[in-house]
Amino acid sequence: MTHRRAVVLMLLVTLLWSTAGVVTRQLEAARSFELTFWRSAFNGLALIVGLRWLRGPALWAQLTQAPRLVWLSGVCWAVMFTAFMLAISLTRVAHVLVIMALGPLLTGLFARIFLQQKLPTRTWFAIVLASLGIAWMFGHELLGAGGAEQGGAGGQALLGSLVALGVPVAAAVNWCVLQHVSHSAHKASERPDMLLSLLIGAGLSALAVLPLAWPLQASAHDLGLLAGLGVFQLAVPCMLVVHLSRYLVGPEIALLGQLEVILGVLWAWAWAGETPSSATLTGGALVLLALVGNELLAWRAGPKTPVLTSPKPENLENRREA
């Protein structure tokens, strides 16, 4: 697969991801923990069908023998699946998506810490600017203005913001794990099957929220929408992104995924009547300015600026021999 094709497919992944907020706003009865349970459950069912078709009867044996990295990635997926849906049930879709925009910067930071990748100075400046944007949004919620704007308690909106923060943190860890596995020095046949982590994540997410979601009250209308989310907003794009991690490094995946912020806000504005608050617009502008500025400076700097890439397998082999 060429890099250009991988980028196009990653944009398709982002388009599918961005539909969660606006579809959730069309639900009739399912709320909070229940909608999280059903989306993760349908995601798990779709993954069982897809992976059973890809892996055959060996799927269950591979699942029980999965190494720790697969389970670590699975826990990250579970946090991402669960925290996102809980967050958008507590605060605005736009607010959650803007907080998720910290993902690329956190991924670059974690890649520097855990994968020993060099982080350019421009990225440190971007981290500071994006942090200011998030601080503005959090300060707005602490003052209670955000709760007044959306007709709810400021404390609930602040809780939604804190829950949403779990998504970019878990995503940053996950992209680093996927990158480490995809670019490891082992032969392709010896690398862990990271698609299994998706099924683990879906199962953990559904089981974790089921006691809190009971009794289930979703209508047939809700189940249809949540099934669509589980299959087309989670299972399909997440399987694609795991495959694309072989061709795109973690920070690049996270950066391309930021199209979800723009599309998600537009969908919620156009189809759910959610007008972004002034605090969300201001904080979001700072976060997106940090991301865009970071990429523009990288493009202008060209090859002289260190690039966030993973060591090539042959380099790792040479180090071992040395």
Short mmCIF file of C-alpha atoms in Angstrom, two decimals:
data_model
loop_
_atom_site.label_atom_id
_atom_site.label_comp_id
_atom_site.label_asym_id
_atom_site.label_seq_id
_atom_site.Cartn_x
_atom_site.Cartn_y
_atom_site.Cartn_z
CA MET A 1 0.00 0.00 0.00
CA THR A 2 1.30 3.46 -0.90
CA HIS A 3 1.50 6.21 1.69
CA ARG A 4 -1.03 8.30 -0.25
CA ARG A 5 -3.57 5.48 -0.25
CA ALA A 6 -3.02 4.94 3.46
CA VAL A 7 -3.71 8.64 4.10
CA VAL A 8 -6.92 8.51 2.03
CA LEU A 9 -8.13 5.45 3.95
CA MET A 10 -7.29 7.18 7.25
CA LEU A 11 -9.47 10.13 6.19
CA LEU A 12 -12.29 7.65 5.50
CA VAL A 13 -11.76 6.23 9.00
CA THR A 14 -12.07 9.72 10.45
CA LEU A 15 -15.26 10.39 8.49
CA LEU A 16 -16.86 7.26 9.97
CA TRP A 17 -15.65 8.10 13.48
CA SER A 18 -17.15 11.60 13.30
CA THR A 19 -20.76 10.35 13.05
CA ALA A 20 -21.03 9.21 16.69
CA GLY A 21 -22.10 12.51 18.22
CA VAL A 22 -24.89 13.41 15.82
CA VAL A 23 -26.31 9.85 15.72
CA THR A 24 -26.31 9.71 19.53
CA ARG A 25 -28.43 12.87 19.63
CA GLN A 26 -31.17 11.04 17.68
CA LEU A 27 -31.69 8.36 20.36
CA GLU A 28 -35.06 8.15 22.13
CA ALA A 29 -34.51 6.30 25.41
CA ALA A 30 -30.95 4.94 25.66
CA ARG A 31 -28.70 7.22 27.68
CA SER A 32 -25.18 7.29 29.14
CA PHE A 33 -24.14 3.81 30.29
CA GLU A 34 -26.80 2.01 28.24
CA LEU A 35 -25.83 3.56 24.93
CA THR A 36 -22.19 2.80 25.74
CA PHE A 37 -23.08 -0.82 26.44
CA TRP A 38 -25.08 -1.33 23.24
CA ARG A 39 -22.53 0.37 20.99
CA SER A 40 -19.68 -1.72 22.44
CA ALA A 41 -21.81 -4.89 22.33
CA PHE A 42 -22.71 -4.42 18.66
CA ASN A 43 -19.10 -3.54 17.96
CA GLY A 44 -18.02 -6.80 19.59
CA LEU A 45 -20.56 -8.84 17.61
CA ALA A 46 -19.39 -7.29 14.34
CA LEU A 47 -15.76 -7.98 15.25
CA ILE A 48 -16.53 -11.61 16.12
CA VAL A 49 -18.11 -12.09 12.69
CA GLY A 50 -15.30 -10.26 10.87
CA LEU A 51 -12.41 -11.85 12.74
CA ARG A 52 -14.00 -15.30 12.62
CA TRP A 53 -14.16 -14.92 8.85
CA LEU A 54 -10.53 -13.71 8.69
CA ARG A 55 -8.98 -16.04 11.27
CA GLY A 56 -11.24 -19.08 11.13
CA PRO A 57 -11.63 -21.49 14.07
CA ALA A 58 -8.20 -20.46 15.40
CA LEU A 59 -9.63 -17.11 16.56
CA TRP A 60 -10.53 -18.24 20.08
CA ALA A 61 -7.19 -19.98 20.65
CA GLN A 62 -5.35 -16.87 19.48
CA LEU A 63 -7.46 -14.74 21.80
CA THR A 64 -6.65 -16.83 24.89
CA GLN A 65 -2.95 -16.87 24.01
CA ALA A 66 -2.68 -13.18 23.13
CA PRO A 67 0.47 -11.51 24.52
CA ARG A 68 0.47 -8.58 26.95
CA LEU A 69 0.80 -5.91 24.25
CA VAL A 70 -2.46 -7.09 22.69
CA TRP A 71 -4.21 -6.85 26.05
CA LEU A 72 -2.68 -3.43 26.75
CA SER A 73 -4.02 -2.20 23.43
CA GLY A 74 -7.37 -3.83 24.25
CA VAL A 75 -7.59 -1.90 27.53
CA CYS A 76 -6.83 1.31 25.63
CA TRP A 77 -9.61 0.57 23.13
CA ALA A 78 -11.99 -0.13 26.03
CA VAL A 79 -11.22 3.25 27.60
CA MET A 80 -11.68 4.99 24.25
CA PHE A 81 -14.98 3.22 23.51
CA THR A 82 -16.37 3.88 26.99
CA ALA A 83 -15.10 7.37 27.83
CA PHE A 84 -16.20 8.94 24.54
CA MET A 85 -19.84 7.88 24.80
CA LEU A 86 -20.04 8.80 28.49
CA ALA A 87 -18.52 12.20 27.79
CA ILE A 88 -20.94 13.19 25.02
CA SER A 89 -23.82 12.24 27.31
CA LEU A 90 -22.52 14.72 29.91
CA THR A 91 -21.42 17.68 27.79
CA ARG A 92 -21.50 19.09 24.26
CA VAL A 93 -20.25 17.02 21.32
CA ALA A 94 -18.10 19.95 20.18
CA HIS A 95 -16.52 20.20 23.63
CA VAL A 96 -15.62 16.51 23.70
CA LEU A 97 -14.17 16.58 20.19
CA VAL A 98 -11.99 19.58 20.94
CA ILE A 99 -10.56 17.89 24.04
CA MET A 100 -9.84 14.85 21.86
CA ALA A 101 -7.78 17.14 19.63
CA LEU A 102 -4.98 16.79 22.20
CA GLY A 103 -4.44 13.26 20.84
CA PRO A 104 -1.67 14.05 18.31
CA LEU A 105 0.36 16.08 20.79
CA LEU A 106 0.05 13.44 23.50
CA THR A 107 0.98 10.76 20.97
CA GLY A 108 4.12 12.66 20.00
CA LEU A 109 5.00 13.16 23.66
CA PHE A 110 4.47 9.49 24.55
CA ALA A 111 6.42 8.43 21.46
CA ARG A 112 9.33 10.51 22.75
CA ILE A 113 9.14 9.00 26.24
CA PHE A 114 8.43 5.36 25.45
CA LEU A 115 9.81 4.90 21.91
CA GLN A 116 12.76 7.32 22.23
CA GLN A 117 11.59 9.35 19.25
CA LYS A 118 12.86 12.92 18.99
CA LEU A 119 10.26 15.62 19.54
CA PRO A 120 10.89 18.88 17.60
CA THR A 121 10.88 22.19 19.48
CA ARG A 122 7.87 23.34 17.44
CA THR A 123 5.86 20.44 18.90
CA TRP A 124 6.68 21.51 22.45
CA PHE A 125 5.33 24.97 21.64
CA ALA A 126 2.23 23.34 20.15
CA ILE A 127 1.74 21.34 23.35
CA VAL A 128 1.85 24.53 25.44
CA LEU A 129 -0.62 26.34 23.14
CA ALA A 130 -3.04 23.42 23.07
CA SER A 131 -2.82 23.12 26.85
CA LEU A 132 -3.82 26.78 27.15
CA GLY A 133 -6.86 26.05 25.00
CA ILE A 134 -7.91 23.15 27.20
CA ALA A 135 -7.26 25.23 30.34
CA TRP A 136 -9.59 27.93 28.99
CA MET A 137 -12.35 25.39 28.44
CA PHE A 138 -11.88 23.85 31.89
CA GLY A 139 -11.85 27.27 33.54
CA HIS A 140 -15.09 28.10 31.79
CA GLU A 141 -16.72 24.97 33.21
CA LEU A 142 -15.36 25.65 36.70
CA LEU A 143 -17.05 29.04 36.67
CA GLY A 144 -20.31 27.33 35.74
CA ALA A 145 -20.78 29.24 32.50
CA GLY A 146 -20.67 26.14 30.37
CA GLY A 147 -23.43 24.49 32.42
CA ALA A 148 -25.63 27.58 32.16
CA GLU A 149 -25.25 27.69 28.40
CA GLN A 150 -26.41 24.11 27.90
CA GLY A 151 -29.12 24.20 30.56
CA GLY A 152 -27.38 21.81 32.94
CA ALA A 153 -25.13 21.93 35.97
CA GLY A 154 -21.60 23.19 35.46
CA GLY A 155 -20.34 20.25 37.50
CA GLN A 156 -21.81 17.76 35.04
CA ALA A 157 -20.16 19.52 32.10
CA LEU A 158 -16.83 19.55 33.96
CA LEU A 159 -17.19 15.83 34.67
CA GLY A 160 -17.84 15.26 30.97
CA SER A 161 -14.65 17.15 30.16
CA LEU A 162 -12.61 15.05 32.57
CA VAL A 163 -14.06 11.82 31.16
CA ALA A 164 -13.37 13.03 27.61
CA LEU A 165 -9.72 13.59 28.52
CA GLY A 166 -9.37 9.83 28.95
CA VAL A 167 -9.90 9.36 25.20
CA PRO A 168 -6.78 11.16 23.87
CA VAL A 169 -4.64 9.73 26.68
CA ALA A 170 -5.70 6.14 25.92
CA ALA A 171 -5.42 6.80 22.17
CA ALA A 172 -1.88 8.12 22.53
CA VAL A 173 -0.81 4.99 24.43
CA ASN A 174 -2.60 2.81 21.89
CA TRP A 175 -1.00 4.41 18.82
CA CYS A 176 2.42 3.99 20.41
CA VAL A 177 1.73 0.32 21.12
CA LEU A 178 0.49 -0.27 17.56
CA GLN A 179 3.50 1.55 16.14
CA HIS A 180 5.90 -0.41 18.30
CA VAL A 181 4.40 -3.71 17.16
CA SER A 182 4.11 -2.76 13.48
CA HIS A 183 7.70 -1.50 13.26
CA SER A 184 9.31 -4.09 15.49
CA ALA A 185 12.27 -6.09 14.27
CA HIS A 186 10.39 -9.40 14.37
CA LYS A 187 9.14 -11.07 11.24
CA ALA A 188 5.57 -10.24 10.23
CA SER A 189 4.47 -13.80 11.01
CA GLU A 190 5.80 -13.46 14.57
CA ARG A 191 4.15 -10.14 15.42
CA PRO A 192 1.08 -10.13 17.67
CA ASP A 193 -2.28 -9.97 15.93
CA MET A 194 -3.41 -6.51 17.03
CA LEU A 195 -6.88 -6.95 15.54
CA LEU A 196 -7.60 -9.13 18.56
CA SER A 197 -7.18 -6.06 20.78
CA LEU A 198 -10.31 -4.55 19.23
CA LEU A 199 -12.41 -7.52 20.31
CA ILE A 200 -10.86 -7.40 23.79
CA GLY A 201 -11.61 -3.68 24.04
CA ALA A 202 -15.21 -4.09 22.94
CA GLY A 203 -15.78 -6.92 25.41
CA LEU A 204 -14.20 -5.07 28.33
CA SER A 205 -16.19 -1.93 27.58
CA ALA A 206 -19.53 -3.76 27.37
CA LEU A 207 -18.91 -5.78 30.53
CA ALA A 208 -17.73 -2.76 32.52
CA VAL A 209 -20.85 -0.66 31.90
CA LEU A 210 -23.50 -3.42 31.86
CA PRO A 211 -24.21 -3.31 35.64
CA LEU A 212 -24.55 0.48 35.43
CA ALA A 213 -26.72 0.29 32.29
CA TRP A 214 -29.27 -2.10 33.82
CA PRO A 215 -32.23 -2.12 33.37
CA LEU A 216 -31.95 -1.71 29.60
CA GLN A 217 -34.57 0.61 28.13
CA ALA A 218 -33.46 1.15 24.52
CA SER A 219 -36.26 1.15 21.94
CA ALA A 220 -36.10 -0.66 18.60
CA HIS A 221 -35.28 2.70 17.01
CA ASP A 222 -32.37 3.16 19.41
CA LEU A 223 -31.07 -0.36 18.87
CA GLY A 224 -31.01 0.19 15.11
CA LEU A 225 -28.96 3.37 15.47
CA LEU A 226 -26.62 1.85 18.06
CA ALA A 227 -26.10 -1.22 15.87
CA GLY A 228 -25.10 1.10 13.04
CA LEU A 229 -22.64 2.86 15.34
CA GLY A 230 -21.19 -0.41 16.58
CA VAL A 231 -20.58 -1.71 13.06
CA PHE A 232 -19.84 1.32 10.89
CA GLN A 233 -18.60 3.89 13.42
CA LEU A 234 -16.44 1.46 15.41
CA ALA A 235 -15.78 -2.03 14.02
CA VAL A 236 -15.05 -1.16 10.38
CA PRO A 237 -12.93 1.99 10.90
CA CYS A 238 -11.05 0.54 13.87
CA MET A 239 -10.08 -2.58 11.91
CA LEU A 240 -8.89 -0.27 9.14
CA VAL A 241 -6.80 1.88 11.48
CA VAL A 242 -5.08 -1.16 13.01
CA HIS A 243 -4.14 -2.24 9.47
CA LEU A 244 -3.00 1.29 8.57
CA SER A 245 -0.66 1.38 11.58
CA ARG A 246 1.69 -0.71 9.42
CA TYR A 247 2.05 2.19 6.98
CA LEU A 248 1.50 5.32 9.11
CA VAL A 249 3.33 6.20 12.32
CA GLY A 250 1.37 6.91 15.49
CA PRO A 251 1.61 10.75 15.49
CA GLU A 252 0.56 10.83 11.84
CA ILE A 253 -2.50 8.68 12.54
CA ALA A 254 -3.46 10.92 15.43
CA LEU A 255 -3.01 14.10 13.36
CA LEU A 256 -5.07 12.84 10.44
CA GLY A 257 -7.73 11.78 12.93
CA GLN A 258 -8.26 15.42 13.91
CA LEU A 259 -10.56 15.84 10.93
CA GLU A 260 -13.05 14.17 13.28
CA VAL A 261 -13.14 17.38 15.34
CA ILE A 262 -14.20 19.51 12.39
CA LEU A 263 -16.66 17.01 10.93
CA GLY A 264 -18.14 16.06 14.31
CA VAL A 265 -18.84 19.70 15.22
CA LEU A 266 -20.37 20.35 11.78
CA TRP A 267 -22.63 17.27 11.99
CA ALA A 268 -23.82 18.22 15.50
CA TRP A 269 -24.40 21.83 14.42
CA ALA A 270 -26.25 20.95 11.21
CA TRP A 271 -28.29 17.92 12.33
CA ALA A 272 -28.57 18.14 16.12
CA GLY A 273 -28.89 21.89 16.60
CA GLU A 274 -25.84 22.10 18.91
CA THR A 275 -24.31 25.54 18.49
CA PRO A 276 -20.75 25.51 19.90
CA SER A 277 -20.31 27.70 22.99
CA SER A 278 -17.93 30.66 22.97
CA ALA A 279 -15.56 28.81 25.33
CA THR A 280 -15.51 25.78 23.03
CA LEU A 281 -14.82 27.95 19.99
CA THR A 282 -12.01 29.84 21.73
CA GLY A 283 -10.40 26.79 23.29
CA GLY A 284 -10.90 24.79 20.12
CA ALA A 285 -9.32 27.53 18.02
CA LEU A 286 -6.20 27.43 20.21
CA VAL A 287 -5.98 23.64 20.01
CA LEU A 288 -6.46 23.53 16.25
CA LEU A 289 -4.05 26.47 15.78
CA ALA A 290 -1.45 24.46 17.68
CA LEU A 291 -2.02 21.42 15.47
CA VAL A 292 -2.07 23.29 12.16
CA GLY A 293 0.91 25.46 13.12
CA ASN A 294 2.89 22.40 14.13
CA GLU A 295 2.28 20.74 10.77
CA LEU A 296 2.92 23.89 8.71
CA LEU A 297 6.25 24.45 10.45
CA ALA A 298 7.16 20.82 9.87
CA TRP A 299 6.30 21.16 6.17
CA ARG A 300 8.34 24.36 5.78
CA ALA A 301 11.30 22.95 7.69
CA GLY A 302 11.51 19.96 5.41
CA PRO A 303 14.03 17.16 6.08
CA LYS A 304 16.14 19.35 8.42
CA THR A 305 13.53 19.08 11.16
CA PRO A 306 13.48 15.75 13.05
CA VAL A 307 10.56 13.62 11.99
CA LEU A 308 8.54 11.48 14.40
CA THR A 309 9.23 8.10 12.87
CA SER A 310 9.94 4.70 14.26
CA PRO A 311 13.37 3.07 13.93
CA LYS A 312 13.57 0.77 10.95
CA PRO A 313 13.68 -2.96 11.72
CA GLU A 314 17.10 -3.34 10.13
CA ASN A 315 18.49 -0.62 12.40
CA LEU A 316 17.23 -2.47 15.44
CA GLU A 317 18.85 -5.66 14.19
CA ASN A 318 22.18 -3.85 13.71
CA ARG A 319 21.97 -2.50 17.27
CA ARG A 320 21.38 -6.00 18.61
CA GLU A 321 24.31 -7.41 16.66
CA ALA A 322 26.53 -4.59 17.93
#
